[in-house]
mmCIF file of C-alpha atoms and ligand atoms in Angstrom:
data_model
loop_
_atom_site.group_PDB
_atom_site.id
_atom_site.type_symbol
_atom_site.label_atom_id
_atom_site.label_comp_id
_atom_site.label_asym_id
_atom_site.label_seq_id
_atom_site.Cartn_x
_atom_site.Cartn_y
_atom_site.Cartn_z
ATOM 1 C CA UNK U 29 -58.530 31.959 69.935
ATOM 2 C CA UNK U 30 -58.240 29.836 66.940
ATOM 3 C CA UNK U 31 -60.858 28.470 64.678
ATOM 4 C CA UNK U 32 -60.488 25.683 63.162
ATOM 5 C CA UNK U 33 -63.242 24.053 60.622
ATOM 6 C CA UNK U 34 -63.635 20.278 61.141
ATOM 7 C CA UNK U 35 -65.266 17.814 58.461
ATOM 8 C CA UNK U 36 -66.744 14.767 59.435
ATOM 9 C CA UNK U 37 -67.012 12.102 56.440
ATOM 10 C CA UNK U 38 -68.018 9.162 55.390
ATOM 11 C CA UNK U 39 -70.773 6.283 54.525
ATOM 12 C CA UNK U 40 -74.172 6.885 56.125
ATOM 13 C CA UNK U 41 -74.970 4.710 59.082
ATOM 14 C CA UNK U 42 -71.045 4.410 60.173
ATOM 15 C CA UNK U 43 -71.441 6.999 63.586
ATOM 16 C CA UNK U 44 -70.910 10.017 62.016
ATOM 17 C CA UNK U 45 -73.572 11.862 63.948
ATOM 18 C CA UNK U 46 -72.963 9.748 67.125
ATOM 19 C CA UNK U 47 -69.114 10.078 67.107
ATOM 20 C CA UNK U 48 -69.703 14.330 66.333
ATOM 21 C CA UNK U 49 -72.454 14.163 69.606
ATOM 22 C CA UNK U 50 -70.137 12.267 71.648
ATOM 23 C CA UNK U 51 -67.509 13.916 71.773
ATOM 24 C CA UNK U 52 -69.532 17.560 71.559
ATOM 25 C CA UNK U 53 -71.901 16.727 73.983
ATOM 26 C CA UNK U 54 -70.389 13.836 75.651
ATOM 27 C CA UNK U 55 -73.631 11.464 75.546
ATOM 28 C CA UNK U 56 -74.772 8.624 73.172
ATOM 29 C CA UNK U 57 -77.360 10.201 71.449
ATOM 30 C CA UNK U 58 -78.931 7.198 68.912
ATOM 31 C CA UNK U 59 -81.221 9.137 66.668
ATOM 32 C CA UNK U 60 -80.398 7.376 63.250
ATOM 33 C CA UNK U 61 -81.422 9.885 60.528
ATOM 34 C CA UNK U 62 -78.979 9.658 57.334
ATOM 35 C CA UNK U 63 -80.161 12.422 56.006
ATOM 36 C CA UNK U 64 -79.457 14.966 58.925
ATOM 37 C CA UNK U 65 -76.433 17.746 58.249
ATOM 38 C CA UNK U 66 -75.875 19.583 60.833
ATOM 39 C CA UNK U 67 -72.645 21.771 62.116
ATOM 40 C CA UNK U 68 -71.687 21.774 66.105
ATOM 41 C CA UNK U 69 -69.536 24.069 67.890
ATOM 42 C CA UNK U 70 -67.523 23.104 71.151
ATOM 43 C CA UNK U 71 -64.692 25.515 72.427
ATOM 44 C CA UNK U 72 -61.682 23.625 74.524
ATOM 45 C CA UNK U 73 -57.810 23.875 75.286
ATOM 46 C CA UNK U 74 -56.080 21.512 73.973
ATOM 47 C CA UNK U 75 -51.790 21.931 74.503
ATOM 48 C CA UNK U 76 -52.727 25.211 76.777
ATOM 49 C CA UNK U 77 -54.244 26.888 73.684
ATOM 50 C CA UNK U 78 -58.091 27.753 73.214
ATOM 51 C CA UNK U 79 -59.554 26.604 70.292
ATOM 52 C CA UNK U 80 -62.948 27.312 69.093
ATOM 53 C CA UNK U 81 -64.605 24.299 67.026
ATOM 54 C CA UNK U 82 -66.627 24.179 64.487
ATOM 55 C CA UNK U 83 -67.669 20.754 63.418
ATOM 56 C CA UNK U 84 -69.984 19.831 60.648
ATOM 57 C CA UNK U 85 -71.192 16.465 60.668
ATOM 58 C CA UNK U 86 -71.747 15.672 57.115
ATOM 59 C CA UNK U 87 -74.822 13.208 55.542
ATOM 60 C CA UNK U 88 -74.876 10.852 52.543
ATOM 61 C CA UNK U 89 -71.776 10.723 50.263
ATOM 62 C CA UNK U 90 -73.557 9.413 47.011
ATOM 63 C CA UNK U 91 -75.320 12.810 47.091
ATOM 64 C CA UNK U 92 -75.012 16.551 46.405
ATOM 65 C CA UNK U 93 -71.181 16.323 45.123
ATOM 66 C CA UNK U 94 -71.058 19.874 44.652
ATOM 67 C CA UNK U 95 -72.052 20.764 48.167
ATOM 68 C CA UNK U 96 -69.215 18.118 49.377
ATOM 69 C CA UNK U 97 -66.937 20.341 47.280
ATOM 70 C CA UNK U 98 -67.783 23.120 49.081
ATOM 71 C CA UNK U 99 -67.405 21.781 52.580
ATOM 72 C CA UNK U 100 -64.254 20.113 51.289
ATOM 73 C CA UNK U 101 -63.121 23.670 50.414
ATOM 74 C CA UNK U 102 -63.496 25.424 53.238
ATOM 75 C CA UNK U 103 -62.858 22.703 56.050
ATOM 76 C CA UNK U 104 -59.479 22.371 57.580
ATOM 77 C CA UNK U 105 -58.731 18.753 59.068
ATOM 78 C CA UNK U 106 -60.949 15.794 58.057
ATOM 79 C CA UNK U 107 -62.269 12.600 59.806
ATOM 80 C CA UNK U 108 -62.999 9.670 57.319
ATOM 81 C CA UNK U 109 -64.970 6.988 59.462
ATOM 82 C CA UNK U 110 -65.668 3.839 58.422
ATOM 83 C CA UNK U 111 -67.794 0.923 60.607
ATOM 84 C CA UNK U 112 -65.714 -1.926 60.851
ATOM 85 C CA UNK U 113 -68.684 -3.835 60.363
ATOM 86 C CA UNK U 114 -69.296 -2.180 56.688
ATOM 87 C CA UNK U 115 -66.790 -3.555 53.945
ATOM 88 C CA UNK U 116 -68.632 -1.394 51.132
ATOM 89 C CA UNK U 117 -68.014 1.687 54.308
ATOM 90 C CA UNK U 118 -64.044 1.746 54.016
ATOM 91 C CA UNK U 119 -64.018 1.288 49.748
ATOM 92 C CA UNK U 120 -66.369 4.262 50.008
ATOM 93 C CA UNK U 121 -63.720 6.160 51.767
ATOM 94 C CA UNK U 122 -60.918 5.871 48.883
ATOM 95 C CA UNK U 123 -62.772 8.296 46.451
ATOM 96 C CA UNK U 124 -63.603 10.359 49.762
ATOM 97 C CA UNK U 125 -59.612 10.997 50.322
ATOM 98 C CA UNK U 126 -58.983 11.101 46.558
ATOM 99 C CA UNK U 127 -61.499 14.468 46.584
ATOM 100 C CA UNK U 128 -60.041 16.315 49.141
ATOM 101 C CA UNK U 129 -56.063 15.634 48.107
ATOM 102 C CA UNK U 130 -57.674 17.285 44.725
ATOM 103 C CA UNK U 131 -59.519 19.671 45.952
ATOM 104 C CA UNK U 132 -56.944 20.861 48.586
ATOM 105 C CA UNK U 133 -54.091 20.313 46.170
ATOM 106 C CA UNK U 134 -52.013 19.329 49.161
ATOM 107 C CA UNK U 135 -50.540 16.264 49.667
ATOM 108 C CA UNK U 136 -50.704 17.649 53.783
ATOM 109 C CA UNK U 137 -53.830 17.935 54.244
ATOM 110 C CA UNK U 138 -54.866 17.237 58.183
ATOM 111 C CA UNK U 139 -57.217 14.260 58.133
ATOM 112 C CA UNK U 140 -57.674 11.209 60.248
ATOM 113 C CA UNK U 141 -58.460 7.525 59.316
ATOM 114 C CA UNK U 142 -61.455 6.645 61.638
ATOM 115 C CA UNK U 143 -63.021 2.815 62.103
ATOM 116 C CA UNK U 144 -65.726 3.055 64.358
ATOM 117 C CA UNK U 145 -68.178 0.622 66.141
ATOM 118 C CA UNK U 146 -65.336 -1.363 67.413
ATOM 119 C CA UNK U 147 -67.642 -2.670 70.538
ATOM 120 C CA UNK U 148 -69.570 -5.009 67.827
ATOM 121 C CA UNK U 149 -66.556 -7.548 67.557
ATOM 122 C CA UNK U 150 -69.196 -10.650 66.645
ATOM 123 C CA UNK U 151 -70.027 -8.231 63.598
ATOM 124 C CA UNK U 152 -66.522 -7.101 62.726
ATOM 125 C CA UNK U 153 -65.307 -7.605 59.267
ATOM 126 C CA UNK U 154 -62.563 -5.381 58.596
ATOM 127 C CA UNK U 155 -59.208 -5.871 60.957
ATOM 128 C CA UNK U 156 -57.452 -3.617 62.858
ATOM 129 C CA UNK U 157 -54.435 -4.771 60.307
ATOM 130 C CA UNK U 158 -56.231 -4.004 57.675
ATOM 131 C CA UNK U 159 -57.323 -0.259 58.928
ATOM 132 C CA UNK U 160 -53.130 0.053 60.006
ATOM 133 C CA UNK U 161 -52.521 -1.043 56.162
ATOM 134 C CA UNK U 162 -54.782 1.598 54.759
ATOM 135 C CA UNK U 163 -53.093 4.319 56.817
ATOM 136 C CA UNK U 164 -49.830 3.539 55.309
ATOM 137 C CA UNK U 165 -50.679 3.025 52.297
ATOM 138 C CA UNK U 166 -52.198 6.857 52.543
ATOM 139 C CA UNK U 167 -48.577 8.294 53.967
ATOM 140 C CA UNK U 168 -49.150 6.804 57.920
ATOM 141 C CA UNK U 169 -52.379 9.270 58.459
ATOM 142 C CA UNK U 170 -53.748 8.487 61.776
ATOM 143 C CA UNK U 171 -55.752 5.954 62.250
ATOM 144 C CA UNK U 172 -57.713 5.023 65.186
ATOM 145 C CA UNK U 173 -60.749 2.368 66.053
ATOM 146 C CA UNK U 174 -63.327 4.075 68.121
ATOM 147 C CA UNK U 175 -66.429 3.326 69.338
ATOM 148 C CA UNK U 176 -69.066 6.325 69.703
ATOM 149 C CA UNK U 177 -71.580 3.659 72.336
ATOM 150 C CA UNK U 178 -68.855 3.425 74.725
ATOM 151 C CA UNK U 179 -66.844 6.250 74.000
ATOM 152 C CA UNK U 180 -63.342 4.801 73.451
ATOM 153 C CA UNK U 181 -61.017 6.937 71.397
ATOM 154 C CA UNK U 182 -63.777 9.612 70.269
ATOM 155 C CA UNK U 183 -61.788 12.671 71.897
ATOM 156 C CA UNK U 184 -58.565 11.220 71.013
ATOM 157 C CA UNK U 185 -59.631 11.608 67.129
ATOM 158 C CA UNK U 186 -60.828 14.697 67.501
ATOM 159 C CA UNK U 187 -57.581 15.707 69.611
ATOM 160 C CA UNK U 188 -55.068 14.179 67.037
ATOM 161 C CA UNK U 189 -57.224 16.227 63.803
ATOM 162 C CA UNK U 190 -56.796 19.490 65.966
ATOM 163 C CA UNK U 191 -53.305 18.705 66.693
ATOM 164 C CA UNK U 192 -51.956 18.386 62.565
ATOM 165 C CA UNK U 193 -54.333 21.532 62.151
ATOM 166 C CA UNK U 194 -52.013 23.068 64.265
ATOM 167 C CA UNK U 195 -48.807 21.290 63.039
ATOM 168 C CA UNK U 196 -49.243 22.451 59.272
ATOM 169 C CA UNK U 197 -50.258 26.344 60.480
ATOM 170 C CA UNK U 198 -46.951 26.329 61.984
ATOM 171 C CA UNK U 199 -44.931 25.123 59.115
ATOM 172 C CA UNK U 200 -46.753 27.234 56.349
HETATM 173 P P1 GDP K 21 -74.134 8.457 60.484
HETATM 174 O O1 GDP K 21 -75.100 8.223 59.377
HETATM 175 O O2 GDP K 21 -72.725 8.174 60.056
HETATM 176 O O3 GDP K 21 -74.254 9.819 61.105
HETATM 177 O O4 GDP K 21 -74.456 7.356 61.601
HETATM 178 P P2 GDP K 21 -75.101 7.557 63.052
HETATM 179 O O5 GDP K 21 -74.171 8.274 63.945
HETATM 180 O O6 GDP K 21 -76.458 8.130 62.942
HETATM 181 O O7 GDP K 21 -75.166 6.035 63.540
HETATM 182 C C1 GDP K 21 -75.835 5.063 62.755
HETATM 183 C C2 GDP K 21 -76.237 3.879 63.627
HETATM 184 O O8 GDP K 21 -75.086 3.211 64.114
HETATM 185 C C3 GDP K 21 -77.036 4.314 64.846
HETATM 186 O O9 GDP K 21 -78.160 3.466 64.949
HETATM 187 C C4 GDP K 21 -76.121 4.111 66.018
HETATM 188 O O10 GDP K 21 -76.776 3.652 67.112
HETATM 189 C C5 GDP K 21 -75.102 3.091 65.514
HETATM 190 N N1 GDP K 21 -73.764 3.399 66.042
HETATM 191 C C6 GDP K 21 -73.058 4.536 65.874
HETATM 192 N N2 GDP K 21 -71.872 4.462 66.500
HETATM 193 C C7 GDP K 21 -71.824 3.248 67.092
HETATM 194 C C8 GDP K 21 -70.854 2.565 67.890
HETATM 195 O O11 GDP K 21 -69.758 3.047 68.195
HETATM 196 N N3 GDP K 21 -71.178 1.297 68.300
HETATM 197 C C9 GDP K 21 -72.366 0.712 67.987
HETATM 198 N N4 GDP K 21 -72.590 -0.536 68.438
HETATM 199 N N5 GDP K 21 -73.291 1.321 67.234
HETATM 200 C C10 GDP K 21 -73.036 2.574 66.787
HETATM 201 MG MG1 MG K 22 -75.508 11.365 60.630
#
């Protein structure tokens, strides 16, 4: 059984906690609270192997830098959502990645570009081109739009993060 730490991140309000639920609990669960941290666990095969998960959905970025450090530290694959409704959302995200290349020290570490609420086209701002063009300008990480409400593409992030866990254990 493998366990593999998974780091949710980004902006408050993007569908952290309702990307995390979906895809643990497989329900839309809408109970806004920025402010709630809380860790999951959900055990699955993925590639005929059994993983056990632990996922810690992650609150406020602004805040308590040194406890970001931390979970930086000791997760092993990272999702950085933005909403593609929120400009300020994906500029937040920049500093995010920055942090964990220098706090991993690895220019491999497992993470996944994530643009969620892709259901509220009339509110869209940022592009799928322009989520593609931040991907490659980080080195072609994987990047997905999802959207938590109708669950499109919330296992598939989820699946992809597990996947490079398991790629870079295998090289190192
Ligand atoms: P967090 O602060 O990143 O954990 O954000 P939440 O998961 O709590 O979601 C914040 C708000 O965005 C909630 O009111 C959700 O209903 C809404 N939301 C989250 N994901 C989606 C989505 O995929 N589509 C739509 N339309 N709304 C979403
Ligand atoms: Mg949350």
């Amino acid at each position: 059984m493998r366990d593999y730490k998974l780091v949710v991140l980004g902006a408050g309000g993007v569908g952290k906690s309702c990307l995390t639920v979906q895809f643990v609990q497989g329900e839309y669960l809408d109970t806004y609270d920025p402010t709630i941290e809380d860790s999951y666990r959900k055990s699955m095969e993925i590639d005929d192997k059994a993983f056990d998960l632990e996922i810690l959905d992650t609150a406020g970025v602004a805040q308590f830098t040194a406890m970001r450090e931390l979970y930086i530290k000791s997760g092993m694959g990272f999702l950085l959502v933005y909403s593609v409704t929120d400009r300020q959302s994906l500029g937040e995200l920049m500093e995010l990645r920055e942090q964990i290349l220098r706090i991993k020290d690895s220019k491999r570490v497992p993470m996944v570009l994530v643009g969620n609420k892709a259901d509220l086209q009339q509110e869209r701002v940022i592009s799928v081109e322009e989520g593609i063009d931040v991907s490659s300008r980080w080195g072609k990480v994987p990047f997905y739009e999802t959207s938590a409400l109708l669950k499109s593409n919330v296992h598939e992030v989820f699946i992809d993060l597990v996947r490079q866990i398991m790629r870079v254990e295998l090289e190192s």
